[in-house]
XYZ file of C-alpha atoms in Angstrom:
580
model
C -114.686 83.572 92.252
C -112.252 82.257 89.445
C -113.254 78.401 89.526
C -111.182 76.966 86.319
C -108.489 78.277 84.235
C -108.665 76.497 80.418
C -105.161 77.040 78.582
C -104.851 76.379 74.814
C -101.347 76.917 72.947
C -100.560 79.108 74.930
C -96.703 78.892 75.017
C -95.455 75.517 76.307
C -99.369 74.699 77.245
C -100.596 72.433 74.960
C -103.797 72.003 76.629
C -104.054 72.895 80.507
C -107.301 73.151 82.746
C -106.410 74.652 86.663
C -108.606 74.503 88.833
C -109.103 75.878 91.782
C -110.938 76.718 94.885
C -112.287 78.658 97.157
C -109.722 80.146 99.871
C -106.340 79.560 100.276
C -104.617 77.834 96.681
C -100.460 78.033 96.060
C -99.242 77.220 92.855
C -95.801 75.456 92.905
C -93.057 74.064 90.518
C -89.330 74.042 88.920
C -88.169 77.295 87.573
C -89.132 77.265 84.313
C -91.748 74.540 84.534
C -94.522 77.440 83.819
C -95.491 78.922 86.432
C -95.244 82.653 85.351
C -96.258 81.464 81.486
C -99.649 80.961 83.396
C -99.648 83.996 85.635
C -99.382 85.791 81.936
C -102.319 83.624 80.164
C -104.883 85.007 83.398
C -102.996 88.597 82.850
C -104.530 88.015 78.320
C -107.635 86.718 79.714
C -107.995 90.125 82.240
C -107.451 92.781 78.916
C -103.512 93.175 79.023
C -102.127 93.147 75.629
C -101.699 90.652 73.237
C -98.614 89.038 70.645
C -98.826 86.354 68.520
C -95.749 85.454 69.559
C -97.005 84.088 72.913
C -98.709 80.932 70.563
C -97.556 77.561 70.523
C -95.359 76.535 67.556
C -97.137 75.023 65.481
C -99.807 76.396 66.333
C -102.712 78.830 65.238
C -104.000 80.017 67.652
C -103.803 80.303 71.351
C -107.226 81.155 73.625
C -107.766 81.178 77.394
C -110.659 80.709 79.063
C -111.688 81.528 82.274
C -114.619 80.110 84.283
C -115.941 81.954 87.350
C -118.869 81.799 89.971
C -120.213 85.094 90.693
C -123.352 83.813 92.710
C -122.431 85.554 96.357
C -122.175 88.799 94.223
C -125.042 89.338 92.857
C -123.436 93.398 91.721
C -121.400 90.981 89.097
C -124.145 90.528 87.595
C -125.623 93.602 87.165
C -122.647 94.938 85.976
C -123.021 92.550 82.928
C -126.628 93.406 82.468
C -125.519 97.014 81.655
C -123.261 95.657 79.341
C -125.341 94.431 77.761
C -124.409 90.135 78.781
C -126.306 87.540 79.437
C -125.771 85.857 83.601
C -129.063 83.966 84.179
C -126.217 81.741 86.041
C -124.531 81.963 88.279
C -121.536 81.058 86.512
C -119.321 83.473 84.293
C -116.631 82.088 81.275
C -114.307 84.872 79.867
C -112.616 83.941 76.728
C -109.389 85.872 74.900
C -108.027 84.064 71.399
C -105.181 85.081 68.982
C -104.796 84.589 65.696
C -101.064 83.891 64.043
C -101.736 86.342 62.038
C -101.771 88.944 65.562
C -105.648 88.978 65.460
C -107.632 89.402 69.003
C -111.209 87.724 69.968
C -113.480 87.895 73.514
C -115.621 87.026 74.542
C -117.901 87.207 78.065
C -120.708 83.882 77.537
C -120.232 83.236 75.113
C -120.769 87.541 73.672
C -118.099 88.483 71.090
C -116.604 91.919 73.600
C -114.066 94.105 72.734
C -110.471 94.132 75.082
C -111.159 97.007 76.701
C -114.687 96.355 78.256
C -112.919 92.291 78.679
C -110.671 94.621 80.500
C -113.423 96.209 83.008
C -114.729 93.362 83.654
C -112.342 91.575 84.399
C -110.574 94.158 86.987
C -113.808 93.178 89.060
C -113.768 89.261 89.016
C -109.576 89.452 89.456
C -107.342 91.509 91.695
C -103.847 90.761 90.077
C -101.017 90.969 92.591
C -96.576 90.368 90.720
C -93.908 91.575 91.211
C -93.616 93.988 89.594
C -96.221 96.543 91.974
C -94.283 95.838 94.286
C -92.208 98.126 93.116
C -95.167 99.902 91.836
C -95.116 100.807 96.035
C -92.426 103.193 94.808
C -94.166 105.118 92.602
C -95.452 108.579 94.604
C -98.901 107.982 92.192
C -99.026 104.875 93.658
C -98.682 105.217 96.995
C -101.477 108.469 96.250
C -104.075 105.708 94.609
C -102.800 103.301 97.913
C -104.227 106.009 100.322
C -107.288 107.329 98.619
C -108.663 104.378 98.341
C -108.470 103.414 101.719
C -110.031 106.607 102.452
C -112.827 105.746 101.216
C -112.385 108.687 98.940
C -112.813 107.833 94.891
C -115.710 110.814 94.899
C -113.587 113.682 96.718
C -110.567 112.225 93.959
C -112.659 112.835 91.700
C -113.816 116.443 92.381
C -111.654 117.576 93.163
C -109.903 116.517 90.013
C -113.625 117.837 88.443
C -112.552 121.213 89.978
C -109.356 121.655 89.188
C -110.459 121.305 85.374
C -112.730 124.359 85.466
C -110.167 126.504 87.103
C -107.541 125.079 84.700
C -110.542 125.757 81.314
C -110.975 129.496 82.765
C -107.241 130.186 82.428
C -107.085 128.684 79.226
C -109.834 130.970 78.466
C -108.821 134.130 79.566
C -104.828 134.263 78.648
C -107.067 133.281 75.019
C -109.078 135.990 75.303
C -105.890 138.146 76.355
C -104.174 137.493 73.157
C -106.631 137.698 71.459
C -106.775 141.389 72.430
C -103.514 142.008 72.727
C -103.589 140.824 68.913
C -106.753 142.626 67.487
C -105.380 145.929 69.277
C -102.254 145.745 67.288
C -103.504 145.377 63.990
C -106.165 147.190 65.286
C -105.736 149.668 62.075
C -105.173 147.171 59.494
C -108.664 145.672 60.785
C -110.213 148.889 60.328
C -109.159 149.900 57.463
C -110.444 146.142 55.664
C -113.696 146.281 57.723
C -114.447 149.502 55.848
C -113.678 147.946 52.967
C -116.341 145.319 53.142
C -118.354 146.579 54.940
C -119.700 150.256 52.663
C -119.300 147.776 50.003
C -123.429 146.573 51.405
C -122.785 142.802 49.849
C -125.462 140.680 50.553
C -125.126 136.034 50.539
C -125.820 134.971 46.360
C -125.126 138.441 45.151
C -122.738 137.827 43.396
C -124.320 134.682 41.821
C -127.083 136.795 40.814
C -125.124 140.169 39.351
C -123.660 136.347 37.320
C -127.299 135.672 35.720
C -128.877 139.674 35.510
C -125.455 140.238 33.172
C -125.854 137.146 31.121
C -129.711 138.170 30.280
C -127.875 142.066 30.228
C -125.014 141.040 27.727
C -128.098 139.076 25.596
C -131.042 140.286 25.419
C -131.620 140.206 21.639
C -131.344 137.416 21.217
C -134.251 135.834 23.875
C -135.644 138.016 22.807
C -135.489 136.433 19.403
C -136.293 133.639 20.187
C -138.711 134.098 23.149
C -141.337 135.538 20.381
C -140.217 132.520 17.837
C -141.414 130.038 19.407
C -144.331 132.187 20.913
C -145.435 132.831 16.990
C -144.756 129.090 15.958
C -146.673 127.560 18.679
C -150.209 130.508 18.669
C -149.655 132.734 15.673
C -150.650 133.419 11.942
C -150.761 130.919 9.107
C -149.236 127.082 10.677
C -149.275 127.273 14.135
C -149.100 125.033 16.172
C -151.921 125.675 17.722
C -154.442 126.060 14.608
C -153.004 122.146 13.515
C -154.635 120.437 16.016
C -157.991 121.826 15.522
C -157.279 119.129 12.935
C -157.021 116.308 15.760
C -159.400 117.362 17.257
C -162.181 116.489 14.881
C -159.956 113.085 14.308
C -160.321 112.415 18.170
C -163.884 112.833 17.962
C -164.164 110.938 14.299
C -162.519 107.676 16.699
C -164.855 107.759 20.183
C -167.825 108.498 17.215
C -166.892 104.639 16.446
C -165.547 104.308 19.677
C -166.055 104.711 22.617
C -163.533 103.045 25.344
C -161.226 105.651 23.921
C -162.380 108.666 25.627
C -158.985 108.911 27.609
C -157.197 109.919 24.840
C -159.617 113.022 23.990
C -157.513 114.136 27.804
C -154.527 113.500 26.527
C -155.525 115.969 24.231
C -156.987 118.505 25.647
C -154.018 118.341 28.553
C -151.579 118.874 25.012
C -153.004 122.068 24.233
C -153.827 123.517 26.878
C -150.364 123.394 27.821
C -149.343 125.056 24.652
C -151.590 128.124 25.131
C -150.125 128.335 28.783
C -146.827 127.915 26.683
C -146.699 130.392 24.205
C -148.550 132.685 26.842
C -145.598 132.030 29.329
C -142.757 132.917 25.791
C -145.562 136.451 25.381
C -144.786 137.571 28.728
C -140.864 137.119 29.247
C -140.409 139.095 25.708
C -142.392 141.890 27.186
C -140.013 141.631 30.158
C -136.917 142.130 28.431
C -135.519 145.520 29.156
C -132.392 146.290 26.332
C -130.571 148.132 29.606
C -126.826 149.123 28.423
C -127.320 152.206 31.882
C -128.635 149.106 33.867
C -125.654 146.840 32.138
C -122.505 148.612 32.745
C -124.001 148.957 37.252
C -123.527 145.649 37.676
C -121.142 144.913 35.793
C -119.186 147.691 37.480
C -121.132 145.813 40.545
C -119.063 142.428 39.725
C -115.611 144.116 38.898
C -115.796 146.229 43.084
C -116.906 141.650 43.714
C -113.895 140.665 41.961
C -111.763 143.265 43.449
C -113.077 142.422 46.939
C -112.567 138.663 46.485
C -108.804 139.073 45.536
C -107.909 140.244 48.558
C -109.857 138.722 51.059
C -110.970 135.321 49.836
C -111.186 132.754 46.862
C -115.212 133.029 47.044
C -117.679 135.626 47.529
C -118.354 132.985 50.733
C -114.648 134.144 51.871
C -115.058 137.845 52.049
C -117.953 138.045 53.341
C -116.341 135.630 56.178
C -113.467 137.831 56.639
C -115.779 141.030 57.216
C -117.390 139.435 60.034
C -113.889 137.678 61.698
C -112.434 140.826 61.263
C -115.645 143.118 62.807
C -115.224 140.432 66.078
C -111.317 141.649 66.245
C -112.980 145.567 66.545
C -115.268 144.638 69.066
C -112.881 142.811 70.753
C -111.233 145.729 71.602
C -113.886 146.946 72.937
C -115.967 144.626 74.867
C -113.252 142.044 75.835
C -112.186 144.196 79.285
C -116.302 142.565 80.277
C -115.530 139.350 78.639
C -111.754 139.412 80.777
C -113.805 140.596 84.045
C -116.786 137.824 83.199
C -114.198 135.164 82.961
C -111.971 136.947 86.221
C -115.340 136.337 88.336
C -115.591 133.195 87.228
C -111.930 131.758 87.902
C -112.043 132.659 91.289
C -115.251 130.858 91.785
C -113.409 127.535 90.655
C -110.540 128.505 92.404
C -113.056 129.016 95.584
C -114.353 125.762 94.209
C -111.413 123.211 94.534
C -109.538 125.023 97.698
C -113.331 123.086 99.846
C -113.223 120.687 97.611
C -109.473 120.281 97.728
C -109.199 120.987 101.948
C -111.952 118.249 102.610
C -109.568 115.713 100.626
C -107.125 116.416 102.561
C -109.288 115.675 106.236
C -110.029 112.472 104.323
C -106.482 112.076 103.776
C -104.959 113.079 106.986
C -107.738 110.574 109.125
C -107.221 108.129 106.673
C -103.146 108.737 106.913
C -103.741 107.608 110.542
C -105.412 104.620 110.833
C -103.455 102.962 107.832
C -100.627 103.371 109.623
C -101.697 101.823 112.418
C -103.145 99.384 110.755
C -99.729 98.333 108.769
C -97.995 98.533 112.083
C -100.049 96.156 113.602
C -99.707 93.984 110.621
C -95.835 94.504 110.283
C -94.584 91.748 112.776
C -96.801 89.045 111.285
C -94.789 89.718 108.433
C -91.612 89.154 109.862
C -90.336 93.419 110.694
C -91.343 93.245 114.211
C -89.646 95.914 114.217
C -91.030 97.925 111.540
C -93.156 101.059 111.042
C -95.592 102.766 108.724
C -95.551 106.583 108.864
C -98.006 108.431 105.496
C -96.405 111.653 104.937
C -98.284 115.184 103.235
C -96.472 117.047 101.547
C -98.292 120.373 100.693
C -97.483 121.212 97.635
C -96.881 125.442 96.690
C -100.376 125.897 94.538
C -103.165 122.824 94.795
C -103.047 120.580 91.479
C -105.154 118.037 90.608
C -104.972 115.500 92.804
C -105.348 117.727 95.571
C -103.158 120.055 97.499
C -100.757 117.508 99.072
C -97.924 114.865 97.750
C -98.099 111.467 99.902
C -95.295 109.822 100.652
C -94.899 105.973 102.157
C -92.637 106.645 105.519
C -90.999 102.986 106.919
C -88.127 102.488 110.213
C -87.850 98.349 110.144
C -85.171 99.238 112.813
C -85.255 100.022 115.760
C -82.918 103.571 116.255
C -83.627 103.750 112.827
C -84.476 107.187 112.023
C -88.410 106.833 108.871
C -86.632 107.117 105.200
C -88.984 106.996 101.559
C -90.284 103.702 101.339
C -88.046 103.897 98.173
C -84.977 104.404 100.099
C -85.558 101.837 102.639
C -86.602 99.544 101.512
C -84.333 95.523 100.504
C -87.169 93.820 97.905
C -88.593 91.104 99.588
C -89.300 93.506 102.519
C -91.203 96.036 99.974
C -93.002 92.735 98.798
C -93.690 92.597 103.057
C -94.849 96.106 102.743
C -96.758 95.053 99.452
C -98.842 92.587 101.028
C -100.098 94.730 104.061
C -100.995 97.342 102.551
C -102.972 94.678 99.973
C -104.518 92.450 102.817
C -106.057 96.131 104.946
C -107.602 97.099 101.435
C -108.491 93.892 101.016
C -110.674 94.266 103.742
C -112.289 96.863 101.601
C -111.766 95.294 98.104
C -114.987 93.253 96.930
C -112.754 91.974 94.103
C -113.252 87.596 94.686
C -109.936 86.737 93.655
C -106.550 88.208 94.057
C -103.944 86.758 93.086
C -99.828 87.055 93.515
C -97.524 86.456 91.490
C -94.846 85.335 93.746
C -94.377 87.962 95.781
C -92.219 86.113 98.260
C -89.141 86.610 95.972
C -86.447 88.077 98.616
C -87.939 86.369 102.410
C -87.357 82.751 103.751
C -87.588 80.706 107.019
C -90.179 82.118 109.404
C -91.023 84.992 108.073
C -92.322 82.782 105.417
C -94.313 81.235 107.070
C -96.147 84.818 108.247
C -96.982 85.214 104.530
C -98.244 81.842 104.187
C -100.304 82.978 107.421
C -101.267 86.486 106.313
C -102.866 85.817 102.754
C -104.394 82.732 104.400
C -105.799 85.276 106.804
C -107.200 87.093 103.278
C -108.625 83.875 102.539
C -110.637 83.800 105.018
C -112.424 86.718 102.797
C -111.122 85.750 98.886
C -110.323 83.559 97.119
C -107.136 83.450 96.696
C -104.006 81.981 94.692
C -101.275 82.483 94.578
C -97.801 81.240 92.854
C -95.017 80.502 95.097
C -91.252 78.636 95.699
C -91.754 79.262 99.287
C -92.763 75.680 100.936
C -93.764 77.754 104.309
C -96.518 79.391 102.020
C -97.188 76.451 100.871
C -97.890 74.141 103.289
C -100.095 76.994 103.912
C -102.556 76.784 101.360
C -106.017 74.793 101.366
C -105.294 74.279 97.967
C -102.350 72.512 96.724
C -101.648 72.792 92.659
C -97.922 71.904 90.395
C -97.289 72.963 87.760
C -94.521 70.316 85.822
C -93.065 70.557 82.232
C -92.289 67.135 79.687
C -92.463 66.588 75.683
C -95.415 64.940 74.000
C -94.650 64.292 70.419
C -91.173 65.300 70.719
C -91.978 69.279 71.934
C -91.980 71.375 75.395
C -95.125 71.020 77.391
C -96.376 72.315 80.831
C -99.283 69.866 82.554
C -100.764 70.158 86.343
C -101.686 67.960 88.614
C -104.467 68.800 92.377
C -101.160 67.356 94.858
C -102.796 65.769 97.769
C -102.145 63.515 100.371
C -98.246 61.675 99.977
C -98.279 63.257 96.535
C -98.115 66.988 98.997
C -95.452 66.180 101.281
C -93.452 64.777 98.641
C -93.553 68.541 96.719
C -93.386 70.515 99.882
C -90.071 67.642 100.335
C -88.765 69.416 96.864
C -89.300 72.933 97.670
C -87.569 72.750 101.074
C -84.718 71.729 98.873
C -84.081 68.215 99.607
C -83.997 64.251 98.173
C -88.922 64.774 97.763
C -87.784 60.465 98.460
C -85.565 60.666 101.333
C -87.096 60.572 104.966
C -86.126 63.310 106.503
C -87.063 65.579 103.495
C -90.858 64.266 104.215
C -90.990 63.939 107.980
C -89.104 67.006 107.686
C -92.205 68.287 105.004
C -94.790 66.411 107.484
C -93.836 68.783 110.221
C -94.350 71.608 107.735
C -98.062 70.568 106.674
C -98.460 69.431 110.260
C -97.945 73.450 111.902
C -100.228 74.678 109.367
C -102.823 73.038 110.550
C -106.383 74.919 110.764
C -110.221 73.895 110.309
C -110.802 73.375 106.909
C -112.971 75.952 104.681
C -116.073 72.875 105.914
C -115.221 73.954 109.628
C -112.908 70.609 111.030
C -109.856 70.231 111.980
C -107.474 68.855 109.204
C -103.396 69.835 108.921
C -102.602 71.203 105.320
C -101.683 67.760 103.732
C -105.858 66.356 103.750
C -104.645 63.979 106.686
C -106.143 64.549 110.806
C -103.611 67.117 112.585
C -100.293 65.042 114.638
C -101.499 66.917 117.812
C -104.717 64.464 116.789
C -103.019 61.600 115.301
C -102.263 58.835 118.483
C -98.923 57.521 119.553
C -97.429 60.763 118.307
C -97.191 64.194 119.679
C -97.582 67.415 118.348
C -93.910 69.496 119.174
């Protein structure tokens, strides 16, 4: 659960530490005091988009830090370990920072992470529900996802999508093959001409380079022979040749070694140089003998080079391009003959994919039909507790003409909220307050299946009040039996039912507006409930009304002791006073 939220230099917040407890937590305060800013900071911590505009005036950076106790959720520690994050302690600390330049950084337990990984981990720790999410209920995709979550159909939906992707891939390949075959048939005469011309040339890879080298040798054969013969003669020829002169060098070396035997290594150097020069002379003599003056061969080479040049001008910028054109052209021509077989194979694959998609979609439809009935029954049980005693909820599965990536049907939530009214689509019936309550009913049901430890409700009480507010508060508190619940509310009926009440207030520090929070108990909580009731918080009448509301919410606290929601014994247990 979320034990503490720390915010620094975020919007109008200079420095704020928000303590949260187990069970049902509420945050209240005047309009504009900063309740939505706190929710925005929490959203930033959970990976929402950051902006330098969120930094408090005069500050260089803003930061949000959340401390989570995962001692009762070992699977979350395993998740962190899989992501390479230390999680030895029961506490996990998420932090995100925005710099004035717009750059953001994120950490988990002190390890730097990406915003994407921060969001992934955050989704396992907190589920944030706001007014916008109630509006999202009107979206068919959201309705389908809710039904699938209730049905436990995550694997079935993934398998259906995979089967659809396989079918779509096969269909794309069929269409591509048919298009390419059609193009090949249209261009067949031209392709045959190109293929014939290139194939008759009998081109060999690397041939262009070899021809260039051979032509250069043939064109300069006389000069090459003269140069090779001259070098060989200078090394090992008649008269003052290099090897003859080296004989005198060897005698002098022998004289040096007689006087200084330590210079024996000089003889090794001499021998190596002498033998290398002998080898060089032999190589040049052999090279001279290998060079032919062959005008006929030179003509052949030139003619072959001209052919390669013409083909390069027609079919590619380089010789390699000509070879690739020939290969590609032959493939296109082969396509005319072989496409039929390839198409039959692809069509068989398409049939198999279509059959598998049908099976997967049918299995998903079975799960949805069973879940639709159960979900409707569960919501109908909760609606009276949310002030809609005549409300009826149902899920319509509308078959599609063709199976899509999300299955064989569209999902539509339908309601009838009053006696004698026919069911209609949720988007056509519900007001803002009714929509929020339907969303709360669905979240209450899904919370039983949801392993996320903390649920945050941002003013989902919009558009309701009076007794309905009491009912909504009771529902949230019932969810808090299995999850930590944090609600931002303006309704005293909801606030009075919390285990833990926090108020946010706006003031000024050094001439700059700032927001602070205070944990309420006893008289301070009575005063805040009186303010929320719309009366004078100092009035004895308003305070009496507030105490009465708090007394009505008396429940066993989390340790099992019976207390009033204001921290005092309930009215039924206080002497001299009757409970109404």
